Coordinates of C-alpha atoms in Angstrom, one line a residue:
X141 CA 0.0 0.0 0.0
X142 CA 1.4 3.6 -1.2
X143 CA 0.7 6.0 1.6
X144 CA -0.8 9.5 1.5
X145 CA 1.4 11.6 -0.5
X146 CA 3.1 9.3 -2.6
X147 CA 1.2 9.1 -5.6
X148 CA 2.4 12.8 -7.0
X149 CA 6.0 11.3 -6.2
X150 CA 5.8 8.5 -8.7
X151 CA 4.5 10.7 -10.6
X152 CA 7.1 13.0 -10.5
X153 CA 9.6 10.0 -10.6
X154 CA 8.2 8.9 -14.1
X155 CA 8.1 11.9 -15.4
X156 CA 11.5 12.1 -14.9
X157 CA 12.8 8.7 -16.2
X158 CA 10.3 9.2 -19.4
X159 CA 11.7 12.5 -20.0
X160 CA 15.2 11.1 -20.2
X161 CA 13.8 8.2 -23.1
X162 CA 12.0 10.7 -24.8
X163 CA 15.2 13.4 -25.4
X164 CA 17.2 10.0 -25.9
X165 CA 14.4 8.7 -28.8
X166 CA 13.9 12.1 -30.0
X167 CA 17.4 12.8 -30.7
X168 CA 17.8 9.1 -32.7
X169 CA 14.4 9.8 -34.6
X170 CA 15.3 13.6 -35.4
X171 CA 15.1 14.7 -39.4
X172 CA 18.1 12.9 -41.1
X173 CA 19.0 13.3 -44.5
X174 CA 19.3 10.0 -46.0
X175 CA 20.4 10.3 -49.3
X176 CA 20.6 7.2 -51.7
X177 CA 22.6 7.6 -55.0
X178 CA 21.4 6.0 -57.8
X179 CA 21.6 6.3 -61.2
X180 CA 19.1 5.3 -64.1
X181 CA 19.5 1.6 -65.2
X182 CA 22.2 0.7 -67.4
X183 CA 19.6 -0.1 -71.4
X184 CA 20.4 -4.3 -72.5
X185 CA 23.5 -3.7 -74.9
X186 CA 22.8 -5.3 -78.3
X187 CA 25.6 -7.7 -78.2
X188 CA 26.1 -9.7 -81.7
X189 CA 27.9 -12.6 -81.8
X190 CA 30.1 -13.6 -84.9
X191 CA 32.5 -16.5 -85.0
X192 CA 35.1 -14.9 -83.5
X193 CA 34.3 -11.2 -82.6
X194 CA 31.8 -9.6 -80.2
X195 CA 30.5 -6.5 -81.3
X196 CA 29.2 -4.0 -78.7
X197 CA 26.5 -1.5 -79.9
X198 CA 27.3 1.7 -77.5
X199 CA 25.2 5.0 -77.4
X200 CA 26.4 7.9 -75.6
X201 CA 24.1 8.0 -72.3
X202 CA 25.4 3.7 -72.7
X203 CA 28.9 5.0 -72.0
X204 CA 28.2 7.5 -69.7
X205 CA 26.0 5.6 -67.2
X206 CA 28.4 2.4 -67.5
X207 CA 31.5 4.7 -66.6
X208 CA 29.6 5.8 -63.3
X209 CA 28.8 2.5 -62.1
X210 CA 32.3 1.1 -62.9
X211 CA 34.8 3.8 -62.3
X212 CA 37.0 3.6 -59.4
X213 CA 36.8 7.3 -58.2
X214 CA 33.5 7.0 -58.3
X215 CA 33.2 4.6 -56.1
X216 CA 35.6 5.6 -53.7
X217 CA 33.8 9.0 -54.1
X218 CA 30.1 6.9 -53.2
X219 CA 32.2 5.5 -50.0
X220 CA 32.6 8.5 -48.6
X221 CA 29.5 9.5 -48.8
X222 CA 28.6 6.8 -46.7
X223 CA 31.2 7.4 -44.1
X224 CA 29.5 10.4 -43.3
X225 CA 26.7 8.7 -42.0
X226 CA 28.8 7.3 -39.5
X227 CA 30.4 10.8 -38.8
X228 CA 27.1 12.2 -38.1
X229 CA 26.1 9.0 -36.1
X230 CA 29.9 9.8 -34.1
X231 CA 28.2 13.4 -33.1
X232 CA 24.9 11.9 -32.0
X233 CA 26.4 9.5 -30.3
X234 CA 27.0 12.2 -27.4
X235 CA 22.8 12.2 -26.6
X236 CA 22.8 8.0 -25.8
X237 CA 21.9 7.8 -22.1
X238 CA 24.5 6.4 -20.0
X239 CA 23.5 3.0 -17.6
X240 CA 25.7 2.9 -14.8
X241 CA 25.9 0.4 -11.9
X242 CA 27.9 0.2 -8.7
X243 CA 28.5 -2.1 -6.4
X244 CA 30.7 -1.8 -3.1
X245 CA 30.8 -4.0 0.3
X246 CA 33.0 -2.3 2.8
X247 CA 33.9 -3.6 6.1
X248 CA 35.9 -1.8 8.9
X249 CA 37.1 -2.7 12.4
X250 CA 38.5 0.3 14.8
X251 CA 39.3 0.7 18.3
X252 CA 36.5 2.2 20.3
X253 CA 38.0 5.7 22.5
X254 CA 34.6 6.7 23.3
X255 CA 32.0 5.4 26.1
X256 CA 29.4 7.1 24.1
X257 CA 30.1 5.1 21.2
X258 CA 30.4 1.9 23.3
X259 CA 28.3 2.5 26.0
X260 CA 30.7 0.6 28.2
X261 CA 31.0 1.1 31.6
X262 CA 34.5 1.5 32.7
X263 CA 36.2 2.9 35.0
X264 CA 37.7 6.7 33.6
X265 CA 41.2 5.5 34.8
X266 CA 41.4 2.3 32.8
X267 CA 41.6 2.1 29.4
X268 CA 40.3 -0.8 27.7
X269 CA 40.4 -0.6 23.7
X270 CA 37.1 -2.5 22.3
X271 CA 36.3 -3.0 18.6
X272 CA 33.9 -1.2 16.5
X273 CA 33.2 -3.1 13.6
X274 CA 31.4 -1.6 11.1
X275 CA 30.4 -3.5 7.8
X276 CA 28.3 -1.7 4.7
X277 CA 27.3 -3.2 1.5
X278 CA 26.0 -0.4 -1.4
X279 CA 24.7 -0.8 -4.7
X280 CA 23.9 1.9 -6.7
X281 CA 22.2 2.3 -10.4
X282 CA 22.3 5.7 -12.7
X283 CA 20.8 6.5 -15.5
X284 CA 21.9 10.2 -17.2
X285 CA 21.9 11.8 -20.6
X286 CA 22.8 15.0 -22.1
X287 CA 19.9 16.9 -24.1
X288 CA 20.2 19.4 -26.7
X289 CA 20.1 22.5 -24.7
X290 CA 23.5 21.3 -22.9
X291 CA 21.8 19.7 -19.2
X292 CA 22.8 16.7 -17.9
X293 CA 19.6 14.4 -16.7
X294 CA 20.1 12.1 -14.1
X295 CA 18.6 9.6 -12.1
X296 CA 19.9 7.4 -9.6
X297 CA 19.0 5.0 -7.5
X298 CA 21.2 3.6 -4.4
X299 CA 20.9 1.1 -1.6
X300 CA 23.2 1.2 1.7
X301 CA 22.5 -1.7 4.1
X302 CA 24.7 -0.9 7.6
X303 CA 25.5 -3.0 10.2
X304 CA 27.2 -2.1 13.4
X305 CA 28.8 -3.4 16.7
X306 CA 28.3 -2.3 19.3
X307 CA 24.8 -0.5 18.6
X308 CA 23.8 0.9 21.7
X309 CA 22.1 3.5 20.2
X310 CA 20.8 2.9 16.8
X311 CA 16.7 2.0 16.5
X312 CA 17.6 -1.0 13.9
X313 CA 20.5 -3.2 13.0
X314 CA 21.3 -4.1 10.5
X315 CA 19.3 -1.2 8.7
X316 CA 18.8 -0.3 4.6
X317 CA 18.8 3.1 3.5
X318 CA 17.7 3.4 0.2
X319 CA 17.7 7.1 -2.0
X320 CA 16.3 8.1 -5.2
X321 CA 17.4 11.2 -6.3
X322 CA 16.4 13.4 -9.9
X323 CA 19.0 16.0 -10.8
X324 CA 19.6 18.0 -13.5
X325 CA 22.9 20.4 -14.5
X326 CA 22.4 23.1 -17.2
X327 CA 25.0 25.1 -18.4
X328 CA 24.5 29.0 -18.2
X329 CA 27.0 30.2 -20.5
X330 CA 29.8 28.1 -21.9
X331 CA 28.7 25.2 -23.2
X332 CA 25.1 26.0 -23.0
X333 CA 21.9 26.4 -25.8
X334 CA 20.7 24.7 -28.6
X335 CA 22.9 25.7 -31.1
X336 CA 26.0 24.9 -29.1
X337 CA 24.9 21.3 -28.7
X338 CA 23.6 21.1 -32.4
X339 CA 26.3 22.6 -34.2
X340 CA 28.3 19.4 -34.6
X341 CA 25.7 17.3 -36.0
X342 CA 24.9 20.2 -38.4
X343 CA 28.2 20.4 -39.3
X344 CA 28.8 16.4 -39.6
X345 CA 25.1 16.5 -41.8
X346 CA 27.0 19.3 -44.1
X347 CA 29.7 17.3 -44.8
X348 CA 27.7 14.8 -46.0
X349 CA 26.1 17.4 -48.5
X350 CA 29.3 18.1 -49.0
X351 CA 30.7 14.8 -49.9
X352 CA 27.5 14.4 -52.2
X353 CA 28.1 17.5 -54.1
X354 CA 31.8 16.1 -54.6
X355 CA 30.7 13.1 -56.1
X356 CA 27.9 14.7 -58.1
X357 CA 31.1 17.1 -59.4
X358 CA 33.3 14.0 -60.5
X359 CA 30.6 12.4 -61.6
X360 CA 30.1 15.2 -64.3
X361 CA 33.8 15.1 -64.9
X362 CA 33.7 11.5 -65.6
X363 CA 30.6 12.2 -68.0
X364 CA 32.5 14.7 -69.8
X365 CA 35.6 12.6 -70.5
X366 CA 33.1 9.8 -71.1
X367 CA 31.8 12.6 -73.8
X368 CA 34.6 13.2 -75.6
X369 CA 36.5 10.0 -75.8
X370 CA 33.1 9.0 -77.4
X371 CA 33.0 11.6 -80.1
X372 CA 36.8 11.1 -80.4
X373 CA 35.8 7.2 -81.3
X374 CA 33.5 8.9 -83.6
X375 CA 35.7 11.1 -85.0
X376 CA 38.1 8.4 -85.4
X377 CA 35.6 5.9 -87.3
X378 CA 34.9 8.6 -89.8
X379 CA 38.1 9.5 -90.6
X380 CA 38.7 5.9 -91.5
X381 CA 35.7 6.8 -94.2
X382 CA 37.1 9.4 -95.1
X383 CA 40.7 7.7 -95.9
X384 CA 38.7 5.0 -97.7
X385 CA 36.9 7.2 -100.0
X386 CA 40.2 8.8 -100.6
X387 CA 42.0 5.3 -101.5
X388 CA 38.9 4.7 -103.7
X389 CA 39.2 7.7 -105.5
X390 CA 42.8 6.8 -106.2
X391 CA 42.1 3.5 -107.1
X392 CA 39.6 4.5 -109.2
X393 CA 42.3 7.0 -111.3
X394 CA 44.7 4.7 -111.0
X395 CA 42.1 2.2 -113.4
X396 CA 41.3 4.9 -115.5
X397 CA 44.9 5.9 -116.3
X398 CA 45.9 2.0 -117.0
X399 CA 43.1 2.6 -120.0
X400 CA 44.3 5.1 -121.1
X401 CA 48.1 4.5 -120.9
X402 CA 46.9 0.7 -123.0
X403 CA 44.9 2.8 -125.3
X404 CA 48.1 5.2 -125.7
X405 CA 46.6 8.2 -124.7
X406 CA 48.5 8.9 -121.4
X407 CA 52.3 8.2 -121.1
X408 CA 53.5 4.7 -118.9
X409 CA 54.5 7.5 -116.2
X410 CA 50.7 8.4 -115.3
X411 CA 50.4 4.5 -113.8
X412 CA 53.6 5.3 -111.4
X413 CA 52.0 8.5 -110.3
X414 CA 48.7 7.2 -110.0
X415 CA 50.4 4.1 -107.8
X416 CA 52.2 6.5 -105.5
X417 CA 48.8 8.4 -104.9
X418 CA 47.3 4.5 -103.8
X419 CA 50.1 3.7 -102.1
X420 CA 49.8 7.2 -99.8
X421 CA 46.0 6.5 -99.3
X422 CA 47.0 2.9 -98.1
X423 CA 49.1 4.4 -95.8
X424 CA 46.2 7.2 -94.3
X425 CA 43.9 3.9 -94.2
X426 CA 46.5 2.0 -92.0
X427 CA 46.9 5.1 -90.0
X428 CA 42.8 5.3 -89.3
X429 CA 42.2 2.1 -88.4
X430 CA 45.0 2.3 -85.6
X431 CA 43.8 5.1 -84.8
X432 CA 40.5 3.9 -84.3
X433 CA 42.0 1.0 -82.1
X434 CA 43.9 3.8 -79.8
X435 CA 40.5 6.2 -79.3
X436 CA 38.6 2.5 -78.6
X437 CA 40.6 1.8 -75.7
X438 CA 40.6 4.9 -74.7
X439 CA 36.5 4.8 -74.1
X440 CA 37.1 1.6 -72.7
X441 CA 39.6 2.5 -70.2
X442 CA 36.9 5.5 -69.1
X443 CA 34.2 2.8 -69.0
X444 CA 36.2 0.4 -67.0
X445 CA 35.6 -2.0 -69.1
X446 CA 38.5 -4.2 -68.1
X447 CA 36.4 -5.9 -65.1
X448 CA 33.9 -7.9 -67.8
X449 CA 36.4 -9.9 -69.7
X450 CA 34.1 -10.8 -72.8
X451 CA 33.1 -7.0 -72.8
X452 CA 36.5 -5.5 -72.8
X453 CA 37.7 -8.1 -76.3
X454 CA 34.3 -6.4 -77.8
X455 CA 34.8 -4.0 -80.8
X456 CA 32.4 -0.9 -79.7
X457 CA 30.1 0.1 -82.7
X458 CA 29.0 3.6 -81.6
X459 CA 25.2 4.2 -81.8
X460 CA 25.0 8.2 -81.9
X461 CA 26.7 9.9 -84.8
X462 CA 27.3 13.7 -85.0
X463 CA 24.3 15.5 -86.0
X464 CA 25.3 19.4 -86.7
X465 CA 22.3 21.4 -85.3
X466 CA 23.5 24.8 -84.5
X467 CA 22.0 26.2 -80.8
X468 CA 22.0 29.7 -79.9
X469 CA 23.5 30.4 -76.1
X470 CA 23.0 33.3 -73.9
X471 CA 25.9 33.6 -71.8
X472 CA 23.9 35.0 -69.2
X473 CA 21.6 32.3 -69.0
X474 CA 24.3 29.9 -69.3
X475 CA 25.9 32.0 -66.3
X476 CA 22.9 32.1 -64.1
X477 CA 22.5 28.2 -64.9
X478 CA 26.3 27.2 -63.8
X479 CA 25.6 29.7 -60.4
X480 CA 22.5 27.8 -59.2
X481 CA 23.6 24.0 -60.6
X482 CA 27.4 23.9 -60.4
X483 CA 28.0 20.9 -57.0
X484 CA 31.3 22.6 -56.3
X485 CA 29.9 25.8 -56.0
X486 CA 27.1 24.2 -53.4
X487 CA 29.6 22.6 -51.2
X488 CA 32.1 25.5 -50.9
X489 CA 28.7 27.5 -49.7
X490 CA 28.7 24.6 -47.0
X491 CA 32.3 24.9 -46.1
X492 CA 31.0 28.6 -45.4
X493 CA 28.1 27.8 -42.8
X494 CA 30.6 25.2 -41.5
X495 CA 33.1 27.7 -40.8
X496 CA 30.5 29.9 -39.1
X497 CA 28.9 27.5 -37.2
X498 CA 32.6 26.8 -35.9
X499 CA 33.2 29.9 -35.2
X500 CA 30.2 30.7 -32.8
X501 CA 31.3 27.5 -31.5
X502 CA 34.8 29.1 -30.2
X503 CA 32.7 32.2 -29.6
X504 CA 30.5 30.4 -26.9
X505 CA 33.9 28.7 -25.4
X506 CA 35.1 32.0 -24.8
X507 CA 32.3 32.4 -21.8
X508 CA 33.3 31.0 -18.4
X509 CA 31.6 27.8 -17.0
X510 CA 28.1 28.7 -15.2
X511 CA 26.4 26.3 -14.1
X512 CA 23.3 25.8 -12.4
X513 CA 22.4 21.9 -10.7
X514 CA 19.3 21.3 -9.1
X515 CA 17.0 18.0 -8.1
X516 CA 15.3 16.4 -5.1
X517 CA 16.3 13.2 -3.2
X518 CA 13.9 10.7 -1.7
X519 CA 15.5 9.2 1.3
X520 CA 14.1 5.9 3.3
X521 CA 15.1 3.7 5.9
X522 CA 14.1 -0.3 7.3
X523 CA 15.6 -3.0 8.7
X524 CA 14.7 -4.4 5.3
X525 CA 15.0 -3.1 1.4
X526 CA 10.9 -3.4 0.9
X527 CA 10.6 -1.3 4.5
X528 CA 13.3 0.9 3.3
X529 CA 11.2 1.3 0.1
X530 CA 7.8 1.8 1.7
X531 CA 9.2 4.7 3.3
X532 CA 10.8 6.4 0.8
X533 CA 8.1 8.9 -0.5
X534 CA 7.8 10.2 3.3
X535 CA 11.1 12.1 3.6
X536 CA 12.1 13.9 0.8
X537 CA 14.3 16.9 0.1
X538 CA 15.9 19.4 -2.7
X539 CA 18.8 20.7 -3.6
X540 CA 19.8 23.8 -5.9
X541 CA 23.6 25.2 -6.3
X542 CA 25.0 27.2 -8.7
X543 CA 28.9 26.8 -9.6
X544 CA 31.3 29.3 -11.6
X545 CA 35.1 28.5 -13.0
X546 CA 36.7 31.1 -15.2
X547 CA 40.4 30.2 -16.7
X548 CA 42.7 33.4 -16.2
X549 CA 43.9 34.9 -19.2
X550 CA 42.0 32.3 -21.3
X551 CA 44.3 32.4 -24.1
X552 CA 43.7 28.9 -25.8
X553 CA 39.6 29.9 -26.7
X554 CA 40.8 33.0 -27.4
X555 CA 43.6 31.7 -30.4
X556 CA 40.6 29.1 -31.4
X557 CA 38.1 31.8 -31.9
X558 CA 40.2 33.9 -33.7
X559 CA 41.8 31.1 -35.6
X560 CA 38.0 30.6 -36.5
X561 CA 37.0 33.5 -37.4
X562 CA 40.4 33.1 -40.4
X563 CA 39.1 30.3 -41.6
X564 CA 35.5 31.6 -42.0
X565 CA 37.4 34.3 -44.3
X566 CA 39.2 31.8 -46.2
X567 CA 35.9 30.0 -46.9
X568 CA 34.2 32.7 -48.2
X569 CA 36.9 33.9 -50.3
X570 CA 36.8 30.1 -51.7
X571 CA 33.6 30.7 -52.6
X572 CA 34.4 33.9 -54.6
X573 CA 37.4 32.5 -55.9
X574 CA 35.1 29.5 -57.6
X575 CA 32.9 31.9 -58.8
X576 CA 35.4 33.4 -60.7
X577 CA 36.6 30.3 -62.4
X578 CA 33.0 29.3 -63.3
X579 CA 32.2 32.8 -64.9
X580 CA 36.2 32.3 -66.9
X581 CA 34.6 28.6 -67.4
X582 CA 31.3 29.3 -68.8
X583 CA 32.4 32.3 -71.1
X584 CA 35.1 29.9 -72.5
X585 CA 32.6 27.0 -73.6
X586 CA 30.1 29.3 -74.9
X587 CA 32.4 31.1 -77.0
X588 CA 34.1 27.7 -77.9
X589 CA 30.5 26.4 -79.1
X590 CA 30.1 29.3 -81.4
X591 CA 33.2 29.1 -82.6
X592 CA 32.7 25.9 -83.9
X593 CA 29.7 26.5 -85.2
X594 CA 31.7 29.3 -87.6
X595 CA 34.3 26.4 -88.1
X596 CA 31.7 23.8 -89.3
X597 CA 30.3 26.2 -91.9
X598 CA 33.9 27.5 -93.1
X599 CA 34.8 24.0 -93.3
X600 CA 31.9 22.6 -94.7
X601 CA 32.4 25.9 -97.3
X602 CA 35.9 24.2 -98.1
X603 CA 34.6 20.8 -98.3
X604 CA 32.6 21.6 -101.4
X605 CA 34.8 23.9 -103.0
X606 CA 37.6 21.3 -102.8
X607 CA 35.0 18.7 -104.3
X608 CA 34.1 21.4 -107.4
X609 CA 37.8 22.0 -108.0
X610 CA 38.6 17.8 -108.3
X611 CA 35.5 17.6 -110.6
X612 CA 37.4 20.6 -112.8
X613 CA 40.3 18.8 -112.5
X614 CA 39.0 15.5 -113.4
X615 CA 37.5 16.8 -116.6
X616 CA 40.9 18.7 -117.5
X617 CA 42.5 15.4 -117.2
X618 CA 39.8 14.2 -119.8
X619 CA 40.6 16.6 -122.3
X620 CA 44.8 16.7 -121.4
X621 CA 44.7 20.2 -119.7
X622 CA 45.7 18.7 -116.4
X623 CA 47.9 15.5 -115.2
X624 CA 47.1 12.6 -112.4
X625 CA 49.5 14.5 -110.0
X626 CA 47.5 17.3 -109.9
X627 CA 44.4 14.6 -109.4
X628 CA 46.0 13.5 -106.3
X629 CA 46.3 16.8 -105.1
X630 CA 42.9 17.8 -105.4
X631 CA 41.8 14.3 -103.8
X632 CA 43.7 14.9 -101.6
X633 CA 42.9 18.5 -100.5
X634 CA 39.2 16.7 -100.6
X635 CA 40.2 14.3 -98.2
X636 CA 41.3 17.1 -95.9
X637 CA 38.7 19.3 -96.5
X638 CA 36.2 16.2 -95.5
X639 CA 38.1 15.3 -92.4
X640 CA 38.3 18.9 -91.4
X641 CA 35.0 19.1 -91.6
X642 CA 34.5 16.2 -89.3
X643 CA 36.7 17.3 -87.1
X644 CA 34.8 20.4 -87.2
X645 CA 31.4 19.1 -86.5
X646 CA 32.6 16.4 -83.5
X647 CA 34.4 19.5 -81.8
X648 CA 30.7 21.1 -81.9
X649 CA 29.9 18.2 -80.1
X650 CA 32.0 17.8 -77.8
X651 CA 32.0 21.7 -77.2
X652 CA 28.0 21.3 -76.3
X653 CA 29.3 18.8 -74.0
X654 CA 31.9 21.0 -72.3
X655 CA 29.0 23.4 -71.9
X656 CA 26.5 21.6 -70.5
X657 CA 29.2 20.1 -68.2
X658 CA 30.3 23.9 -67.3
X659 CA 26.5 25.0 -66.5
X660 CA 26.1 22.0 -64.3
X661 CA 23.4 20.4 -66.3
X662 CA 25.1 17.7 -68.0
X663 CA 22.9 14.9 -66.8
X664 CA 19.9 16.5 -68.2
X665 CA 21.5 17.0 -71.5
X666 CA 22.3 12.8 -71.8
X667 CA 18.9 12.4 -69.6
X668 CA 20.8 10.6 -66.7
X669 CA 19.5 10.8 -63.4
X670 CA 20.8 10.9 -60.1
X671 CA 18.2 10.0 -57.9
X672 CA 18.2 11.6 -53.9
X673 CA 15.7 9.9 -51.6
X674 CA 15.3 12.2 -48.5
X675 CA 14.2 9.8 -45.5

């Protein structure tokens, strides 16, 4: 039976422990960011199988999304990411309540130099030394946690059982005393508010934005080599056309001229020259295809394609071919895009509030340590723990102190806040500094894209003047105005007119890509998707 009184008391006593579970659960069930990378699945590959050769049809976005789910820094980049989960699980760590439990047994025997200790009675003259024996058993049992605004919640419960001899003047021995007692320490000043206690979880849940905005940043780096090594592929498969066209069209004078020499129209000397122009297109044909071989490996070393053994032996057919569609860009879009999208930009603006959350940090450390502590205590005594226990709610007490310590001269917080308040400079200036090198960025692949687009269109102005000139030619040779070496040197100007033009239009390409890289929007251009679940 609970006697008058003690109903408000357990009341007050779970109140108490609950309010300790519920800062402990609400700081493990506060808003986390958990964000999952992911990518959009890698399309089935049309793989045909000859005899001997595997042929790997490859598009563009193929490449890309391949590349980020092979490539080394990328994954290295995706581990990081997860060890900040841990970092920020390190800083929350500091709100898990603490269990603690105590035992101690204590036993003590002393001479007695009092009669009112003993109670014997002796003569004052003689001195007779009797023991005191004292023995003491104690457990005790704490439960304390720290909650956001800086206090320290405790409870603890203790049991002393006592026995004495001789006990002349004690009501009950052996007895039990047992205590429960509810305190609570807040820091004042140092080490004190929300914020102060927050900070480092903010900070460790920054750095994971931070480590996500660093992967999202190589990520587009990877993408844009992934880019160009593809259009280089490109480029490199149709300069191989081009070569052969050239060798056909030497071939082809080469035929004609044996006629001609047979009929006796041309001189024996036209088949020589003609043979030296196929011989040099040979050559240019050799020359493409290892070329082709070296920009192949290339892709596939960006792709990581070494890990799939029947992949890597594949010859890569690529999908996409360079379509010339001329695009207009405003630089000022195109600025105000990169500003807003760029992930390197975004993280150096965390390193920022990082910086600033440090420094208020070392602001707050600067402050001396004022504390306030206050509670109550339940005390009850028995000759037994359940009579100990039944008495407990009758004799209860509080307690309330405050305590001050203040470190003279204080010069370590002092060097840490000002060594903050540096850094918190350098960050923003990072920030600036970046800016700077985006705008120099951005202005250099717009004006690259429109450059090319001028290059395509001179080229492709070349391309077909170089083709009217060879038909001239060709029908000045019909009519003896104009030789076979002079032939080869229009075919030859064709040839370079046509790869120029090429060149031209995979530069545009690969310019666009550079761009959209530059603005921060590359996965939209190659619709690639990086997906970020917030839990």
């Amino acid at each position: 039976m609970i006697k008058e009184g003690a109903s408000h008391r357990i009341v007050i006593f779970s109140i108490t422990f609950l309010f300790i579970i519920v800062c402990y659960r609400g700081i493990s069930w506060g808003n986390e960011d958990e964000i999952q990378i992911s990518s959009a699945p890698l399309p089935e590959n049309r793989i045909e199988l000859s005899s001997d050769i595997t042929f790997l049809r490859l598009g563009i976005k193929d490449s890309i999304l391949h590349a980020l789910r092979n490539n080394f820094d990328i994954e290295i980049s995706k581990l990081d990411i997860k060890r900040s989960d841990y970092d920020i699980g390190i800083e929350r760590s500091v709100y898990d309540p603490i269990l603690g439990l105590r035992g101690n047994i204590d036993r003590s025997k002393t001479p007695i130099n009092s009669q009112l200790v003993g109670g014997f009675d002796v003569p004052p003259q003689i001195i007779v030394f009797q023991p005191f024996i004292d023995r003491g058993r104690t457990a005790n049992a704490v439960i304390q946690s720290l909650i956001p605004t800086g206090a320290t919640l405790a409870l603890e419960y203790s049991v002393f059982r006592n026995f004495i001899d001789p006990n002349r003047f004690r009501f009950l021995n052996p007895s039990y005393t047992n205590v429960l007692e509810a305190r609570v320490t807040q820091p004042l000043l140092k080490g004190g508010g929300l914020f102060y206690n927050r900070s480092l979880i903010s900070i460790a849940r920054n750095n994971k934005r931070i480590s996500l905005a660093q992967f999202k940043s190589l990520a587009m780096e990877v993408s844009d080599l992934v880019q160009m090594a593809y259009w280089n592929f490109v480029k490199a498969k149709e300069d191989l056309k081009v070569a052969r066209k050239s060798l056909e069209r030497a071939e082809d004078l080469l035929r004609k001229n044996r006629i001609q020499v047979e009929v006796g129209v041309l001189a024996p000397i036209e088949i020589i020259v003609a043979e030296a122009g196929v011989a040099a297109r040979v050559e240019a044909v050799i020359t493409a295809e290892n070329a082709i071989k070296n920009r192949e490996d290339e892709l596939k070393r960006i792709m990581n394609l070494e890990n799939d053994a029947i992949v890597s032996d594949a010859v890569i057919i690529p999908v996409d071919k360079p379509v010339f569609e001329p695009k207009t860009v405003e630089l000022e879009d195109a600025m105000r895009v990169a500003m807003e999208r760029r992930p390197e930009l975004h993280g150096l603006q965390l390193e920022v509030e990082n910086a600033a959350m440090r420094s208020k940090r070392r602001r707050n450390e600067l402050y001396p340590q004022f504390d306030f502590t206050g509670g109550f205590r339940y005390t009850g005594l028995g000759d037994s723990i359940g009579d100990s226990n039944d008495l407990l709610w009758d004799f209860r007490g509080e307690f309330f102190g405050l305590s001050l310590s203040m470190p003279i001269g204080n010069r370590s917080a002092r060097s840490q806040y000002n060594k903050s308040k540096i850094e918190q400079r350098q960050a923003a200036m990072n920030v600036k500094k970046k800016e700077l090198d985006i705008v120099v960025e951005v202005r250099g692949a717009v004006r690259d894209a429109m450059t090319n687009i001028e290059r395509v269109y001179a080229t492709r102005k070349s391309r077909e003047l170089a083709e009217k000139r060879l038909e001239v030619e060709e029908r000045k040779l019909e009519v003896g105005r104009s030789t076979s070496l002079e032939i080869l040197r229009a075919q030859e100007d064709l040839a370079t007119a046509e790869g120029n033009e090429v060149k031209a239009i995979v530069d545009y390409e690969i310019s666009l890509g550079n761009l959209e890289r530059a603005k921060g929007t590359i996965f939209d251009a190659y619709g690639i998707e990086l997906e970020e679940e917030v839990a």
